């Protein structure tokens, strides 16, 4: 690494924070129609920042929704090309009264910058822009080629981005995708997330009689829709937590011994989880630790179940209708459409007598994983360790980021999730903030990573 790069970052820190403050001042709330022009303003600001940093071919692409900002630098022949993805849109700020300072007036206190978008994701997008700027300004070149794809709809599920990617595969072609929209293990504890679970959701609607019935007049003579629904739900699992849907585990990709060792090195979280969640025992698929269950095993969960009388006191009815909402978290090699089909068949095969059932499908998202040993992952780990001076944790995320899987499917590229946020930074909540220690070290880590990556791919 060139010492001049770090000196540039240090000497321009105040200027960079002033610029970030202006970025954070734009109320680019993608979910609220009244902020449509603000979202466009944020796109233009992002584009200008890329141009000022030295990116070329910068363009704001209009979509059916909010714009996508693109820019590139492609002068390093024979070196890999990195596609940097991020988003400039933010969550709504309500309840406003819980903010200590106005959400779009960045305030620095206690070595943190407070504002909506500071951590998720403007702050981290800004870091990527300033990292390439620092290298270009001090060396006149970059160690790898760059393409930026910064969108304005991530906080509403990226509805138009897959189509944009599909239509612009050549424009976005690269060797690796790098995303900084995830978190670290804790203060001073860098982490790389190399896999995310997919998603499959559905709703079960059970109908019995043609109306709610008086339980005294009809009780014992007709099927209760709630009882029937409970029978169906109860058929999903064995008492010890294994999913009993036929074929559910057939395609599951087993984890390697190296991964199990990496997870074990992160420590046993069972006692910590029990204390944190206030439960006496954990529960789940036998043969796996709690960390393994949440990282690399599929699940089937009931998210909501309802029917009958919900008010205070008692109303003696036999409910005519009952419903349940179900989601599955899926792991590599499981196809959401196939799992939805298996679930639907299982449900219809377990319908009790006296009711009819309808299954409606909802959200689906594919799982993704970049192999732990991939050179781009390992290079990121070395970059973290060079700056933070501690070993990098290698994790998988239990949740789902559908656009990551879409990138994986549409572009066929390894994805490196190397974020600098902390779980305590209130993203999506009042008083969102970003630790300036990770702003500073994150910039140095990114600059280091690009040189590591140039020698690794």
CSV table of C-alpha atoms in Angstrom, one decimal:
chain,number,residue,atom,x,y,z
A,1,UNK,CA,0.0,0.0,0.0
A,2,UNK,CA,1.1,3.5,-0.8
A,3,UNK,CA,1.4,5.6,2.4
A,4,UNK,CA,0.4,8.7,0.5
A,5,UNK,CA,-3.1,7.2,0.1
A,6,UNK,CA,-3.6,7.0,3.9
A,7,UNK,CA,-2.1,10.5,4.3
A,8,UNK,CA,-4.6,11.8,1.7
A,9,UNK,CA,-7.5,10.3,3.6
A,10,UNK,CA,-6.3,11.7,6.9
A,11,UNK,CA,-5.6,15.2,5.6
A,12,UNK,CA,-9.0,15.3,3.8
A,13,UNK,CA,-11.1,13.8,6.6
A,14,UNK,CA,-12.8,17.1,7.6
A,15,UNK,CA,-13.6,17.8,3.9
A,16,UNK,CA,-15.0,14.4,3.4
A,17,UNK,CA,-17.2,14.6,6.4
A,18,UNK,CA,-18.6,17.9,5.2
A,19,UNK,CA,-19.4,16.3,1.9
A,20,UNK,CA,-21.0,13.3,3.6
A,21,UNK,CA,-23.1,15.8,5.6
A,22,UNK,CA,-24.5,17.2,2.4
A,23,UNK,CA,-25.2,13.8,1.0
A,24,UNK,CA,-27.1,12.8,4.2
A,25,UNK,CA,-29.1,16.1,4.1
A,26,UNK,CA,-31.0,14.8,1.0
A,27,UNK,CA,-34.3,13.1,2.3
A,28,UNK,CA,-34.2,10.3,-0.3
A,29,UNK,CA,-37.0,8.2,1.1
A,30,UNK,CA,-37.9,5.9,-1.7
A,31,UNK,CA,-41.1,4.6,-0.1
A,32,UNK,CA,-42.9,7.9,0.1
A,33,UNK,CA,-44.1,9.5,-3.2
A,34,UNK,CA,-43.7,13.0,-1.8
A,35,UNK,CA,-39.9,12.4,-1.8
A,36,UNK,CA,-39.7,11.3,-5.4
A,37,UNK,CA,-37.7,14.5,-6.4
A,38,UNK,CA,-35.5,14.1,-3.3
A,39,UNK,CA,-34.6,10.6,-4.5
A,40,UNK,CA,-33.7,12.0,-7.9
A,41,UNK,CA,-31.6,14.7,-6.2
A,42,UNK,CA,-29.7,12.0,-4.4
A,43,UNK,CA,-29.1,10.2,-7.6
A,44,UNK,CA,-27.7,13.3,-9.2
A,45,UNK,CA,-25.5,13.9,-6.1
A,46,UNK,CA,-24.2,10.4,-6.3
A,47,UNK,CA,-23.4,10.8,-10.0
A,48,UNK,CA,-21.5,14.1,-9.4
A,49,UNK,CA,-19.5,12.5,-6.6
A,50,UNK,CA,-18.5,9.7,-8.9
A,51,UNK,CA,-17.4,12.2,-11.5
A,52,UNK,CA,-15.4,14.3,-9.0
A,53,UNK,CA,-13.7,11.1,-7.8
A,54,UNK,CA,-12.5,10.4,-11.3
A,55,UNK,CA,-15.0,7.9,-12.6
A,56,UNK,CA,-15.9,8.0,-16.3
A,57,UNK,CA,-19.0,7.3,-18.3
A,58,UNK,CA,-21.1,8.4,-15.4
A,59,UNK,CA,-24.8,8.3,-16.1
A,60,UNK,CA,-28.1,8.4,-14.3
A,61,UNK,CA,-30.3,5.7,-15.8
A,62,UNK,CA,-34.1,6.2,-15.5
A,63,UNK,CA,-36.2,3.2,-14.6
A,64,UNK,CA,-39.9,2.5,-14.1
A,65,UNK,CA,-39.1,3.4,-10.5
A,66,UNK,CA,-36.2,5.4,-9.1
A,67,UNK,CA,-32.9,6.0,-11.0
A,68,UNK,CA,-29.8,3.8,-11.1
A,69,UNK,CA,-26.4,5.6,-11.1
A,70,UNK,CA,-23.6,4.1,-13.1
A,71,UNK,CA,-19.9,5.0,-13.5
A,72,UNK,CA,-16.7,3.2,-14.4
A,73,UNK,CA,-12.9,3.3,-14.7
A,74,UNK,CA,-11.6,0.7,-17.1
A,75,UNK,CA,-8.0,1.5,-17.8
A,76,UNK,CA,-6.2,-1.4,-16.0
A,77,UNK,CA,-5.8,-3.9,-18.8
A,78,UNK,CA,-5.3,-7.5,-17.6
A,79,UNK,CA,-6.6,-6.7,-14.1
A,80,UNK,CA,-9.9,-7.8,-12.6
A,81,UNK,CA,-13.1,-5.6,-12.8
A,82,UNK,CA,-15.0,-4.9,-9.6
A,83,UNK,CA,-18.7,-4.0,-9.6
A,84,UNK,CA,-19.5,-2.0,-6.5
A,85,UNK,CA,-23.2,-2.1,-5.6
A,86,UNK,CA,-24.9,0.2,-3.0
A,87,UNK,CA,-28.0,2.3,-2.6
A,88,UNK,CA,-28.6,6.0,-2.0
A,89,UNK,CA,-32.3,5.7,-0.8
A,90,UNK,CA,-33.2,5.6,2.9
A,91,UNK,CA,-35.9,4.5,5.2
A,92,UNK,CA,-38.7,6.9,6.5
A,93,UNK,CA,-37.8,8.7,9.7
A,94,UNK,CA,-40.9,8.3,11.9
A,95,UNK,CA,-41.4,8.6,14.8
A,96,UNK,CA,-39.7,11.9,14.4
A,97,UNK,CA,-40.0,12.9,18.1
A,98,UNK,CA,-37.6,10.1,19.0
A,99,UNK,CA,-34.7,11.7,17.1
A,100,UNK,CA,-32.3,13.6,19.3
A,101,UNK,CA,-31.3,15.8,16.3
A,102,UNK,CA,-33.1,16.3,13.0
A,103,UNK,CA,-32.6,13.1,10.8
A,104,UNK,CA,-31.4,15.0,7.8
A,105,UNK,CA,-29.1,17.4,9.6
A,106,UNK,CA,-26.0,15.3,10.3
A,107,UNK,CA,-24.7,15.7,13.8
A,108,UNK,CA,-21.3,14.4,15.0
A,109,UNK,CA,-21.0,13.5,18.6
A,110,UNK,CA,-19.2,10.8,20.6
A,111,UNK,CA,-17.2,9.9,17.5
A,112,UNK,CA,-20.3,9.0,15.6
A,113,UNK,CA,-22.2,10.7,12.8
A,114,UNK,CA,-26.0,10.8,13.4
A,115,UNK,CA,-28.4,11.0,10.4
A,116,UNK,CA,-30.8,8.9,8.4
A,117,UNK,CA,-28.7,6.9,5.9
A,118,UNK,CA,-25.4,7.4,7.9
A,119,UNK,CA,-24.9,3.6,8.2
A,120,UNK,CA,-27.5,2.3,5.8
A,121,UNK,CA,-26.2,2.9,3.2
A,122,UNK,CA,-25.1,6.4,2.1
A,123,UNK,CA,-22.2,6.4,4.5
A,124,UNK,CA,-20.8,3.2,3.2
A,125,UNK,CA,-21.5,4.1,-0.5
A,126,UNK,CA,-19.6,7.4,0.2
A,127,UNK,CA,-16.7,5.5,1.5
A,128,UNK,CA,-16.3,3.5,-1.7
A,129,UNK,CA,-16.4,6.7,-3.7
A,130,UNK,CA,-13.7,8.4,-1.5
A,131,UNK,CA,-11.5,5.3,-1.5
A,132,UNK,CA,-11.2,5.3,-5.3
A,133,UNK,CA,-10.8,9.1,-5.2
A,134,UNK,CA,-7.9,8.8,-2.7
A,135,UNK,CA,-6.1,6.2,-4.8
A,136,UNK,CA,-6.5,8.2,-8.1
A,137,UNK,CA,-5.5,11.5,-6.6
A,138,UNK,CA,-2.3,10.1,-5.1
A,139,UNK,CA,-1.2,7.5,-7.6
A,140,UNK,CA,-2.9,8.6,-10.9
A,141,UNK,CA,-4.3,5.1,-11.4
A,142,UNK,CA,-6.2,2.3,-9.8
A,143,UNK,CA,-5.1,-1.3,-9.0
A,144,UNK,CA,-8.2,-2.8,-10.6
A,145,UNK,CA,-11.0,-1.7,-12.9
A,146,UNK,CA,-14.2,-0.4,-11.4
A,147,UNK,CA,-17.9,-0.2,-12.2
A,148,UNK,CA,-20.4,1.4,-9.8
A,149,UNK,CA,-24.1,0.5,-9.7
A,150,UNK,CA,-25.9,2.6,-7.1
A,151,UNK,CA,-29.6,2.3,-6.9
A,152,UNK,CA,-32.5,4.1,-5.3
A,153,UNK,CA,-35.0,1.4,-4.4
A,154,UNK,CA,-33.2,-1.0,-2.1
A,155,UNK,CA,-35.4,0.1,0.9
A,156,UNK,CA,-38.5,-0.9,-1.0
A,157,UNK,CA,-37.2,-4.3,-2.2
A,158,UNK,CA,-35.3,-3.3,-5.4
A,159,UNK,CA,-38.4,-3.9,-7.6
A,160,UNK,CA,-36.9,-2.6,-10.9
A,161,UNK,CA,-33.2,-3.4,-10.4
A,162,UNK,CA,-33.3,-7.1,-11.6
A,163,UNK,CA,-34.8,-5.9,-14.9
A,164,UNK,CA,-32.1,-3.2,-15.2
A,165,UNK,CA,-29.4,-5.8,-14.6
A,166,UNK,CA,-31.0,-8.2,-17.1
A,167,UNK,CA,-31.1,-5.5,-19.8
A,168,UNK,CA,-27.6,-4.3,-19.0
A,169,UNK,CA,-25.6,-7.4,-18.5
A,170,UNK,CA,-22.7,-6.3,-20.8
A,171,UNK,CA,-22.6,-2.9,-19.1
A,172,UNK,CA,-22.3,-4.5,-15.6
A,173,UNK,CA,-20.1,-7.4,-16.6
A,174,UNK,CA,-17.3,-7.8,-14.0
A,175,UNK,CA,-15.2,-10.4,-12.1
A,176,UNK,CA,-16.6,-9.8,-8.6
A,177,UNK,CA,-19.3,-7.8,-6.9
A,178,UNK,CA,-18.5,-6.0,-3.7
A,179,UNK,CA,-21.2,-4.7,-1.4
A,180,UNK,CA,-20.8,-2.7,1.8
A,181,UNK,CA,-24.3,-2.8,3.3
A,182,UNK,CA,-23.8,-5.4,6.0
A,183,UNK,CA,-22.3,-5.3,9.5
A,184,UNK,CA,-19.3,-6.4,11.5
A,185,UNK,CA,-19.4,-8.8,14.4
A,186,UNK,CA,-19.0,-6.0,16.9
A,187,UNK,CA,-16.7,-3.0,17.6
A,188,UNK,CA,-13.3,-3.7,16.3
A,189,UNK,CA,-14.4,-7.1,15.0
A,190,UNK,CA,-14.5,-7.2,11.2
A,191,UNK,CA,-16.6,-9.8,9.4
A,192,UNK,CA,-17.2,-11.0,5.9
A,193,UNK,CA,-20.7,-12.5,5.1
A,194,UNK,CA,-20.2,-15.0,2.3
A,195,UNK,CA,-23.7,-16.4,2.2
A,196,UNK,CA,-27.4,-15.6,2.7
A,197,UNK,CA,-30.4,-17.7,3.0
A,198,UNK,CA,-33.2,-17.5,0.4
A,199,UNK,CA,-36.9,-17.1,1.0
A,200,UNK,CA,-40.2,-18.7,0.2
A,201,UNK,CA,-43.5,-17.4,1.6
A,202,UNK,CA,-47.1,-18.6,1.4
A,203,UNK,CA,-50.5,-18.2,3.1
A,204,UNK,CA,-52.9,-21.0,4.1
A,205,UNK,CA,-56.6,-20.2,4.2
A,206,UNK,CA,-58.9,-22.8,5.8
A,207,UNK,CA,-62.7,-22.6,5.4
A,208,UNK,CA,-65.2,-24.7,7.2
A,209,UNK,CA,-68.9,-23.8,7.5
A,210,UNK,CA,-70.4,-21.0,5.5
A,211,UNK,CA,-70.4,-18.7,8.6
A,212,UNK,CA,-69.3,-18.6,12.2
A,213,UNK,CA,-71.4,-21.0,14.2
A,214,UNK,CA,-72.8,-21.0,17.8
A,215,UNK,CA,-70.6,-23.5,19.6
A,216,UNK,CA,-73.4,-24.7,21.8
A,217,UNK,CA,-75.7,-25.4,18.9
A,218,UNK,CA,-73.1,-26.9,16.5
A,219,UNK,CA,-70.1,-27.8,18.7
A,220,UNK,CA,-69.2,-31.5,18.2
A,221,UNK,CA,-71.0,-31.8,14.9
A,222,UNK,CA,-68.8,-29.8,12.5
A,223,UNK,CA,-65.1,-29.3,11.9
A,224,UNK,CA,-63.6,-26.2,13.6
A,225,UNK,CA,-61.4,-24.3,11.0
A,226,UNK,CA,-58.8,-23.4,13.6
A,227,UNK,CA,-58.5,-27.0,14.8
A,228,UNK,CA,-58.0,-28.0,11.2
A,229,UNK,CA,-55.4,-25.3,10.6
A,230,UNK,CA,-53.5,-26.4,13.7
A,231,UNK,CA,-53.4,-30.0,12.4
A,232,UNK,CA,-51.9,-28.8,9.2
A,233,UNK,CA,-49.3,-26.6,10.9
A,234,UNK,CA,-48.5,-29.3,13.4
A,235,UNK,CA,-47.7,-31.7,10.5
A,236,UNK,CA,-44.8,-29.5,9.4
A,237,UNK,CA,-42.3,-30.5,12.1
A,238,UNK,CA,-41.3,-33.4,14.3
A,239,UNK,CA,-41.3,-32.6,18.1
A,240,UNK,CA,-37.5,-32.0,18.0
A,241,UNK,CA,-37.7,-29.5,15.2
A,242,UNK,CA,-37.0,-31.4,12.0
A,243,UNK,CA,-39.1,-30.3,9.0
A,244,UNK,CA,-41.3,-33.3,7.9
A,245,UNK,CA,-42.3,-32.0,4.4
A,246,UNK,CA,-41.3,-34.7,2.0
A,247,UNK,CA,-38.2,-33.7,-0.1
A,248,UNK,CA,-37.6,-30.5,1.9
A,249,UNK,CA,-33.9,-31.4,2.6
A,250,UNK,CA,-33.2,-33.3,-0.6
A,251,UNK,CA,-31.3,-30.5,-2.3
A,252,UNK,CA,-29.6,-28.9,0.7
A,253,UNK,CA,-25.9,-28.2,0.2
A,254,UNK,CA,-24.0,-29.6,3.1
A,255,UNK,CA,-21.4,-27.4,4.8
A,256,UNK,CA,-17.7,-28.2,4.6
A,257,UNK,CA,-15.5,-29.1,7.5
A,258,UNK,CA,-13.7,-25.8,7.0
A,259,UNK,CA,-16.9,-23.9,7.4
A,260,UNK,CA,-17.8,-25.8,10.5
A,261,UNK,CA,-14.4,-25.0,11.9
A,262,UNK,CA,-14.8,-21.3,11.0
A,263,UNK,CA,-18.2,-21.1,12.7
A,264,UNK,CA,-16.9,-22.9,15.8
A,265,UNK,CA,-14.1,-20.4,16.0
A,266,UNK,CA,-16.7,-17.6,16.4
A,267,UNK,CA,-17.7,-19.2,19.8
A,268,UNK,CA,-20.7,-21.0,21.2
A,269,UNK,CA,-23.7,-18.6,21.3
A,270,UNK,CA,-26.3,-20.9,22.9
A,271,UNK,CA,-26.1,-19.5,26.4
A,272,UNK,CA,-25.8,-15.9,25.1
A,273,UNK,CA,-28.9,-16.4,23.0
A,274,UNK,CA,-30.9,-17.9,25.8
A,275,UNK,CA,-30.1,-14.9,28.0
A,276,UNK,CA,-30.7,-12.4,25.3
A,277,UNK,CA,-34.0,-13.8,24.3
A,278,UNK,CA,-35.3,-14.8,27.7
A,279,UNK,CA,-35.9,-18.4,26.9
A,280,UNK,CA,-34.9,-21.5,29.0
A,281,UNK,CA,-34.0,-23.7,26.0
A,282,UNK,CA,-33.2,-23.3,22.3
A,283,UNK,CA,-35.1,-25.4,19.8
A,284,UNK,CA,-34.3,-26.5,16.2
A,285,UNK,CA,-33.1,-29.2,13.9
A,286,UNK,CA,-31.1,-31.8,15.8
A,287,UNK,CA,-27.4,-32.3,15.1
A,288,UNK,CA,-26.6,-28.6,14.5
A,289,UNK,CA,-25.5,-25.7,16.7
A,290,UNK,CA,-27.6,-22.6,17.0
A,291,UNK,CA,-25.2,-20.8,14.8
A,292,UNK,CA,-25.3,-23.5,12.1
A,293,UNK,CA,-29.1,-23.6,12.2
A,294,UNK,CA,-29.3,-19.8,11.5
A,295,UNK,CA,-26.4,-19.7,9.0
A,296,UNK,CA,-26.7,-22.8,6.8
A,297,UNK,CA,-29.8,-24.8,7.6
A,298,UNK,CA,-33.3,-24.3,6.1
A,299,UNK,CA,-36.3,-23.5,8.2
A,300,UNK,CA,-40.1,-23.5,8.0
A,301,UNK,CA,-41.7,-21.0,10.4
A,302,UNK,CA,-45.3,-19.9,11.1
A,303,UNK,CA,-45.2,-16.1,11.1
A,304,UNK,CA,-48.8,-15.5,11.9
A,305,UNK,CA,-52.0,-17.5,12.7
A,306,UNK,CA,-55.4,-16.1,13.1
A,307,UNK,CA,-59.1,-16.8,13.0
A,308,UNK,CA,-62.2,-16.6,15.1
A,309,UNK,CA,-63.0,-14.0,17.9
A,310,UNK,CA,-60.0,-11.7,18.7
A,311,UNK,CA,-61.6,-9.3,21.2
A,312,UNK,CA,-61.7,-9.2,25.0
A,313,UNK,CA,-63.6,-11.8,26.8
A,314,UNK,CA,-65.1,-14.8,25.1
A,315,UNK,CA,-67.4,-15.3,22.1
A,316,UNK,CA,-68.6,-18.8,21.9
A,317,UNK,CA,-68.2,-19.5,18.2
A,318,UNK,CA,-66.9,-22.1,15.9
A,319,UNK,CA,-64.9,-20.0,13.4
A,320,UNK,CA,-65.7,-20.5,9.7
A,321,UNK,CA,-62.3,-19.4,8.6
A,322,UNK,CA,-58.7,-19.5,9.8
A,323,UNK,CA,-55.4,-18.5,8.2
A,324,UNK,CA,-51.6,-18.9,8.7
A,325,UNK,CA,-48.7,-17.1,7.1
A,326,UNK,CA,-45.6,-19.3,6.5
A,327,UNK,CA,-42.1,-18.5,5.4
A,328,UNK,CA,-39.1,-20.7,4.8
A,329,UNK,CA,-35.5,-19.6,4.8
A,330,UNK,CA,-33.6,-21.6,2.2
A,331,UNK,CA,-30.0,-22.6,1.7
A,332,UNK,CA,-27.9,-23.2,-1.4
A,333,UNK,CA,-29.3,-25.6,-4.0
A,334,UNK,CA,-32.8,-25.2,-2.7
A,335,UNK,CA,-35.1,-23.6,-5.3
A,336,UNK,CA,-37.9,-21.4,-3.9
A,337,UNK,CA,-40.4,-22.5,-6.5
A,338,UNK,CA,-39.6,-26.2,-5.9
A,339,UNK,CA,-40.0,-25.7,-2.1
A,340,UNK,CA,-43.3,-23.8,-2.6
A,341,UNK,CA,-44.5,-26.8,-4.6
A,342,UNK,CA,-43.4,-29.3,-2.0
A,343,UNK,CA,-45.1,-27.3,0.7
A,344,UNK,CA,-48.3,-26.9,-1.2
A,345,UNK,CA,-48.5,-30.7,-1.9
A,346,UNK,CA,-47.9,-31.4,1.8
A,347,UNK,CA,-50.6,-29.0,2.9
A,348,UNK,CA,-53.2,-30.4,0.5
A,349,UNK,CA,-52.2,-34.0,1.6
A,350,UNK,CA,-52.9,-33.1,5.2
A,351,UNK,CA,-56.3,-31.4,5.0
A,352,UNK,CA,-58.6,-32.7,7.7
A,353,UNK,CA,-62.1,-33.7,6.8
A,354,UNK,CA,-64.8,-31.1,6.8
A,355,UNK,CA,-62.8,-28.1,5.5
A,356,UNK,CA,-61.4,-26.7,2.3
A,357,UNK,CA,-58.0,-25.2,1.9
A,358,UNK,CA,-56.4,-22.6,-0.4
A,359,UNK,CA,-52.7,-21.9,-0.6
A,360,UNK,CA,-51.5,-18.5,-1.9
A,361,UNK,CA,-47.8,-17.9,-2.7
A,362,UNK,CA,-45.9,-14.8,-1.7
A,363,UNK,CA,-42.3,-13.6,-1.7
A,364,UNK,CA,-39.6,-15.8,-3.1
A,365,UNK,CA,-35.8,-15.3,-3.2
A,366,UNK,CA,-32.9,-17.5,-4.0
A,367,UNK,CA,-30.1,-18.3,-1.5
A,368,UNK,CA,-26.6,-17.4,-2.4
A,369,UNK,CA,-23.1,-18.4,-1.3
A,370,UNK,CA,-19.6,-17.5,-2.4
A,371,UNK,CA,-17.2,-20.3,-1.4
A,372,UNK,CA,-15.3,-19.5,1.7
A,373,UNK,CA,-12.0,-20.2,0.0
A,374,UNK,CA,-12.7,-17.9,-3.0
A,375,UNK,CA,-9.7,-15.6,-3.6
A,376,UNK,CA,-11.9,-12.5,-3.4
A,377,UNK,CA,-13.2,-13.5,0.0
A,378,UNK,CA,-9.8,-14.3,1.4
A,379,UNK,CA,-8.3,-11.1,0.0
A,380,UNK,CA,-11.1,-9.2,1.8
A,381,UNK,CA,-10.2,-11.0,5.0
A,382,UNK,CA,-6.5,-10.0,4.7
A,383,UNK,CA,-7.4,-6.4,4.0
A,384,UNK,CA,-9.6,-6.2,7.2
A,385,UNK,CA,-6.8,-7.9,9.2
A,386,UNK,CA,-4.2,-5.4,7.9
A,387,UNK,CA,-6.2,-2.5,9.3
A,388,UNK,CA,-8.1,-3.8,12.3
A,389,UNK,CA,-5.2,-6.0,13.5
A,390,UNK,CA,-7.5,-8.9,14.5
A,391,UNK,CA,-8.6,-12.0,12.7
A,392,UNK,CA,-11.6,-11.6,10.3
A,393,UNK,CA,-14.7,-13.5,11.1
A,394,UNK,CA,-16.3,-15.4,8.2
A,395,UNK,CA,-20.1,-15.7,8.6
A,396,UNK,CA,-23.3,-16.5,6.7
A,397,UNK,CA,-26.4,-14.4,7.1
A,398,UNK,CA,-29.6,-16.0,8.3
A,399,UNK,CA,-31.7,-13.4,6.5
A,400,UNK,CA,-32.3,-12.8,2.8
A,401,UNK,CA,-31.2,-9.9,0.5
A,402,UNK,CA,-33.0,-10.9,-2.7
A,403,UNK,CA,-31.0,-8.5,-4.9
A,404,UNK,CA,-27.7,-10.3,-3.9
A,405,UNK,CA,-29.2,-13.6,-5.2
A,406,UNK,CA,-30.4,-11.8,-8.3
A,407,UNK,CA,-26.9,-10.5,-9.0
A,408,UNK,CA,-25.6,-14.0,-8.5
A,409,UNK,CA,-28.1,-15.5,-10.9
A,410,UNK,CA,-28.1,-12.8,-13.6
A,411,UNK,CA,-24.4,-12.0,-13.7
A,412,UNK,CA,-22.9,-15.3,-12.4
A,413,UNK,CA,-20.4,-13.5,-10.2
A,414,UNK,CA,-19.0,-14.1,-6.7
A,415,UNK,CA,-20.4,-11.6,-4.2
A,416,UNK,CA,-18.3,-10.2,-1.4
A,417,UNK,CA,-20.3,-8.6,1.5
A,418,UNK,CA,-17.8,-6.5,3.4
A,419,UNK,CA,-19.7,-4.0,5.5
A,420,UNK,CA,-18.5,-1.6,8.2
A,421,UNK,CA,-21.8,-1.0,10.1
A,422,UNK,CA,-22.6,-2.2,13.6
A,423,UNK,CA,-25.9,-3.8,14.7
A,424,UNK,CA,-26.3,-1.1,17.4
A,425,UNK,CA,-26.4,1.8,14.9
A,426,UNK,CA,-30.2,2.1,14.7
A,427,UNK,CA,-30.5,1.7,10.9
A,428,UNK,CA,-34.2,1.8,10.1
A,429,UNK,CA,-34.8,3.4,13.5
A,430,UNK,CA,-34.6,6.9,15.1
A,431,UNK,CA,-31.0,8.2,15.8
A,432,UNK,CA,-29.4,6.1,13.1
A,433,UNK,CA,-25.6,6.7,13.3
A,434,UNK,CA,-22.3,5.5,12.0
A,435,UNK,CA,-19.1,5.1,14.0
A,436,UNK,CA,-16.4,7.3,12.7
A,437,UNK,CA,-13.8,4.7,13.7
A,438,UNK,CA,-15.2,2.4,11.1
A,439,UNK,CA,-15.5,5.3,8.6
A,440,UNK,CA,-11.7,5.9,9.0
A,441,UNK,CA,-10.7,2.3,9.1
A,442,UNK,CA,-13.2,1.3,6.5
A,443,UNK,CA,-11.7,3.7,4.0
A,444,UNK,CA,-8.2,2.3,4.7
A,445,UNK,CA,-9.6,-1.3,4.5
A,446,UNK,CA,-11.2,-0.7,1.1
A,447,UNK,CA,-8.0,0.9,-0.3
A,448,UNK,CA,-6.0,-2.1,0.9
A,449,UNK,CA,-8.5,-4.5,-0.5
A,450,UNK,CA,-8.2,-3.2,-4.0
A,451,UNK,CA,-4.5,-3.9,-4.0
A,452,UNK,CA,-5.0,-7.3,-2.4
A,453,UNK,CA,-7.6,-8.2,-5.0
A,454,UNK,CA,-5.4,-7.1,-7.9
A,455,UNK,CA,-2.9,-9.8,-6.9
A,456,UNK,CA,-5.5,-12.4,-6.1
A,457,UNK,CA,-7.7,-12.7,-9.2
